mmCIF file with all atom_site columns, C-alpha atoms in Angstrom:
data_model
loop_
_atom_site.group_PDB
_atom_site.id
_atom_site.type_symbol
_atom_site.label_atom_id
_atom_site.label_alt_id
_atom_site.label_comp_id
_atom_site.label_asym_id
_atom_site.label_entity_id
_atom_site.label_seq_id
_atom_site.pdbx_PDB_ins_code
_atom_site.Cartn_x
_atom_site.Cartn_y
_atom_site.Cartn_z
_atom_site.occupancy
_atom_site.B_iso_or_equiv
_atom_site.pdbx_formal_charge
_atom_site.auth_seq_id
_atom_site.auth_comp_id
_atom_site.auth_asym_id
_atom_site.auth_atom_id
_atom_site.pdbx_PDB_model_num
ATOM 1  C CA . ALA A 1 1  ? -106.454 -11.728 189.131 1.00 51.00 ? 1  ALA A CA 1
ATOM 2  C CA . GLY A 1 2  ? -103.864 -9.208  188.012 1.00 66.00 ? 2  GLY A CA 1
ATOM 3  C CA . LEU A 1 3  ? -102.355 -6.060  188.638 1.00 86.00 ? 3  LEU A CA 1
ATOM 4  C CA . LEU A 1 4  ? -104.870 -4.080  186.536 1.00 90.00 ? 4  LEU A CA 1
ATOM 5  C CA . GLN A 1 5  ? -108.593 -4.843  186.598 1.00 93.00 ? 5  GLN A CA 1
ATOM 6  C CA . ALA A 1 6  ? -111.600 -2.986  185.110 1.00 95.00 ? 6  ALA A CA 1
ATOM 7  C CA . GLY A 1 7  ? -115.179 -3.089  185.334 1.00 96.00 ? 7  GLY A CA 1
ATOM 8  C CA . VAL A 1 8  ? -118.231 -1.275  183.744 1.00 97.00 ? 8  VAL A CA 1
ATOM 9  C CA . GLY A 1 9  ? -121.779 -0.331  184.818 1.00 97.00 ? 9  GLY A CA 1
ATOM 10 C CA . ALA A 1 10 ? -124.812 1.356   183.665 1.00 96.00 ? 10 ALA A CA 1
ATOM 11 C CA . PRO A 1 11 ? -127.537 2.294   186.196 1.00 95.00 ? 11 PRO A CA 1
ATOM 12 C CA . THR A 1 12 ? -130.993 0.846   185.759 1.00 95.00 ? 12 THR A CA 1
ATOM 13 C CA . ARG A 1 13 ? -132.364 4.387   186.797 1.00 94.00 ? 13 ARG A CA 1
ATOM 14 C CA . ASN A 1 14 ? -130.917 5.870   183.620 1.00 94.00 ? 14 ASN A CA 1
ATOM 15 C CA . PHE A 1 15 ? -131.518 2.914   181.278 1.00 95.00 ? 15 PHE A CA 1
ATOM 16 C CA . ARG A 1 16 ? -134.552 0.801   182.184 1.00 95.00 ? 16 ARG A CA 1
ATOM 17 C CA . LYS A 1 17 ? -134.317 -1.816  179.532 1.00 96.00 ? 17 LYS A CA 1
ATOM 18 C CA . ALA A 1 18 ? -131.571 -4.434  179.631 1.00 96.00 ? 18 ALA A CA 1
ATOM 19 C CA . VAL A 1 19 ? -130.659 -3.947  175.849 1.00 97.00 ? 19 VAL A CA 1
ATOM 20 C CA . GLN A 1 20 ? -129.824 -0.334  176.611 1.00 96.00 ? 20 GLN A CA 1
ATOM 21 C CA . ARG A 1 21 ? -127.704 -1.056  179.580 1.00 96.00 ? 21 ARG A CA 1
ATOM 22 C CA . ASN A 1 22 ? -125.917 -3.962  177.868 1.00 97.00 ? 22 ASN A CA 1
ATOM 23 C CA . ARG A 1 23 ? -125.108 -1.568  174.767 1.00 97.00 ? 23 ARG A CA 1
ATOM 24 C CA . VAL A 1 24 ? -123.863 1.159   177.218 1.00 97.00 ? 24 VAL A CA 1
ATOM 25 C CA . LYS A 1 25 ? -121.358 -1.451  178.904 1.00 97.00 ? 25 LYS A CA 1
ATOM 26 C CA . ARG A 1 26 ? -120.332 -2.833  175.538 1.00 97.00 ? 26 ARG A CA 1
ATOM 27 C CA . LEU A 1 27 ? -119.482 0.713   174.326 1.00 97.00 ? 27 LEU A CA 1
ATOM 28 C CA . LEU A 1 28 ? -117.508 1.365   177.673 1.00 97.00 ? 28 LEU A CA 1
ATOM 29 C CA . ARG A 1 29 ? -115.626 -1.992  177.490 1.00 97.00 ? 29 ARG A CA 1
ATOM 30 C CA . GLU A 1 30 ? -114.557 -1.258  173.957 1.00 97.00 ? 30 GLU A CA 1
ATOM 31 C CA . ALA A 1 31 ? -113.301 2.219   174.796 1.00 97.00 ? 31 ALA A CA 1
ATOM 32 C CA . TYR A 1 32 ? -111.330 0.988   177.503 1.00 97.00 ? 32 TYR A CA 1
ATOM 33 C CA . ARG A 1 33 ? -109.921 -2.080  175.555 1.00 97.00 ? 33 ARG A CA 1
ATOM 34 C CA . LEU A 1 34 ? -108.746 0.439   172.824 1.00 97.00 ? 34 LEU A CA 1
ATOM 35 C CA . GLU A 1 35 ? -107.148 2.838   175.434 1.00 96.00 ? 35 GLU A CA 1
ATOM 36 C CA . LYS A 1 36 ? -105.682 0.375   177.712 1.00 94.00 ? 36 LYS A CA 1
ATOM 37 C CA . PRO A 1 37 ? -102.271 -0.180  175.983 1.00 94.00 ? 37 PRO A CA 1
ATOM 38 C CA . HIS A 1 38 ? -101.590 3.386   175.920 1.00 94.00 ? 38 HIS A CA 1
ATOM 39 C CA . PHE A 1 39 ? -102.605 3.586   179.688 1.00 93.00 ? 39 PHE A CA 1
ATOM 40 C CA . ILE A 1 40 ? -100.369 0.664   180.532 1.00 90.00 ? 40 ILE A CA 1
ATOM 41 C CA . SER A 1 41 ? -97.454  2.306   178.684 1.00 90.00 ? 41 SER A CA 1
ATOM 42 C CA . GLN A 1 42 ? -97.603  5.544   180.545 1.00 89.00 ? 42 GLN A CA 1
ATOM 43 C CA . ILE A 1 43 ? -98.102  4.098   184.033 1.00 84.00 ? 43 ILE A CA 1
ATOM 44 C CA . ASN A 1 44 ? -95.620  2.466   186.499 1.00 78.00 ? 44 ASN A CA 1
ATOM 45 C CA . LEU A 1 45 ? -97.469  -0.494  187.954 1.00 74.00 ? 45 LEU A CA 1
ATOM 46 C CA . ALA A 1 46 ? -94.561  -1.695  190.000 1.00 75.00 ? 46 ALA A CA 1
ATOM 47 C CA . ASN A 1 47 ? -95.724  -3.031  193.253 1.00 79.00 ? 47 ASN A CA 1
ATOM 48 C CA . LYS A 1 48 ? -99.224  -1.440  192.694 1.00 81.00 ? 48 LYS A CA 1
ATOM 49 C CA . ARG A 1 49 ? -102.724 -3.011  192.177 1.00 87.00 ? 49 ARG A CA 1
ATOM 50 C CA . VAL A 1 50 ? -105.194 -0.812  190.180 1.00 89.00 ? 50 VAL A CA 1
ATOM 51 C CA . ASN A 1 51 ? -108.882 -1.556  190.160 1.00 93.00 ? 51 ASN A CA 1
ATOM 52 C CA . LEU A 1 52 ? -110.814 0.672   187.772 1.00 95.00 ? 52 LEU A CA 1
ATOM 53 C CA . PHE A 1 53 ? -114.793 0.811   187.559 1.00 97.00 ? 53 PHE A CA 1
ATOM 54 C CA . PHE A 1 54 ? -116.453 3.050   184.868 1.00 96.00 ? 54 PHE A CA 1
ATOM 55 C CA . LEU A 1 55 ? -119.925 4.025   185.847 1.00 96.00 ? 55 LEU A CA 1
ATOM 56 C CA . TYR A 1 56 ? -121.897 5.572   182.877 1.00 96.00 ? 56 TYR A CA 1
ATOM 57 C CA . SER A 1 57 ? -123.753 8.432   184.316 1.00 94.00 ? 57 SER A CA 1
ATOM 58 C CA . HIS A 1 58 ? -125.037 10.239  181.277 1.00 93.00 ? 58 HIS A CA 1
ATOM 59 C CA . SER A 1 59 ? -128.688 9.795   180.629 1.00 93.00 ? 59 SER A CA 1
ATOM 60 C CA . GLU A 1 60 ? -128.417 9.048   176.858 1.00 95.00 ? 60 GLU A CA 1
ATOM 61 C CA . ILE A 1 61 ? -126.184 6.831   174.947 1.00 95.00 ? 61 ILE A CA 1
ATOM 62 C CA . LEU A 1 62 ? -123.282 8.791   173.537 1.00 95.00 ? 62 LEU A CA 1
ATOM 63 C CA . PRO A 1 63 ? -121.499 7.702   170.118 1.00 96.00 ? 63 PRO A CA 1
ATOM 64 C CA . GLN A 1 64 ? -118.406 5.334   170.544 1.00 96.00 ? 64 GLN A CA 1
ATOM 65 C CA . LEU A 1 65 ? -116.080 8.097   169.643 1.00 97.00 ? 65 LEU A CA 1
ATOM 66 C CA . GLU A 1 66 ? -117.212 10.405  172.395 1.00 97.00 ? 66 GLU A CA 1
ATOM 67 C CA . ILE A 1 67 ? -117.061 7.747   175.007 1.00 96.00 ? 67 ILE A CA 1
ATOM 68 C CA . GLN A 1 68 ? -113.670 6.826   174.026 1.00 97.00 ? 68 GLN A CA 1
ATOM 69 C CA . ASN A 1 69 ? -112.486 10.330  174.222 1.00 97.00 ? 69 ASN A CA 1
ATOM 70 C CA . LYS A 1 70 ? -113.869 10.460  177.722 1.00 96.00 ? 70 LYS A CA 1
ATOM 71 C CA . VAL A 1 71 ? -112.311 7.349   178.685 1.00 96.00 ? 71 VAL A CA 1
ATOM 72 C CA . ARG A 1 72 ? -108.731 8.548   177.408 1.00 97.00 ? 72 ARG A CA 1
ATOM 73 C CA . THR A 1 73 ? -109.306 11.759  179.405 1.00 96.00 ? 73 THR A CA 1
ATOM 74 C CA . LEU A 1 74 ? -110.023 9.884   182.481 1.00 95.00 ? 74 LEU A CA 1
ATOM 75 C CA . LEU A 1 75 ? -107.151 7.424   182.225 1.00 95.00 ? 75 LEU A CA 1
ATOM 76 C CA . ALA A 1 76 ? -104.925 10.468  181.384 1.00 95.00 ? 76 ALA A CA 1
ATOM 77 C CA . GLN A 1 77 ? -106.093 12.032  184.725 1.00 94.00 ? 77 GLN A CA 1
ATOM 78 C CA . LEU A 1 78 ? -105.478 8.677   186.621 1.00 92.00 ? 78 LEU A CA 1
ATOM 79 C CA . VAL A 1 79 ? -101.823 8.442   185.078 1.00 91.00 ? 79 VAL A CA 1
ATOM 80 C CA . GLN A 1 80 ? -100.938 11.986  186.365 1.00 91.00 ? 80 GLN A CA 1
ATOM 81 C CA . LYS A 1 81 ? -102.556 11.271  189.796 1.00 89.00 ? 81 LYS A CA 1
ATOM 82 C CA . ILE A 1 82 ? -100.641 7.934   190.195 1.00 84.00 ? 82 ILE A CA 1
ATOM 83 C CA . ASN A 1 83 ? -97.437  9.058   188.810 1.00 83.00 ? 83 ASN A CA 1
ATOM 84 C CA . THR A 1 84 ? -97.323  12.152  191.058 1.00 85.00 ? 84 THR A CA 1
ATOM 85 C CA . SER A 1 85 ? -98.140  10.285  194.207 1.00 76.00 ? 85 SER A CA 1
ATOM 86 C CA . GLN A 1 86 ? -94.987  8.134   193.939 1.00 65.00 ? 86 GLN A CA 1
#
C-alpha cells in the first residue's frame, strides 16, 4: 500500500513459454525501477494515488535499453497528463 503502485504483465498469447514471460516482466520491472526516481521527482503526488500497469505488447523481446527508453517516454507522458489536470 502506498501512493504509487506498479505492476507488469506479458501476455501468454505473445510468449507461450513461462521463461519468456518471466524475462519480459523482469526487464519491465528493472526499467521501471531505474526510471522511478526521476518520475517521482517530476510528479506532484499530493492527495493522489497512482496505480500503473505496464503490459508488454510487442511480440519479440526487445533489448533492456530500448524497453527502458519506452518506459521513460510513457512516464514522461503521464507526468504531463497528471500535472496539466490539476
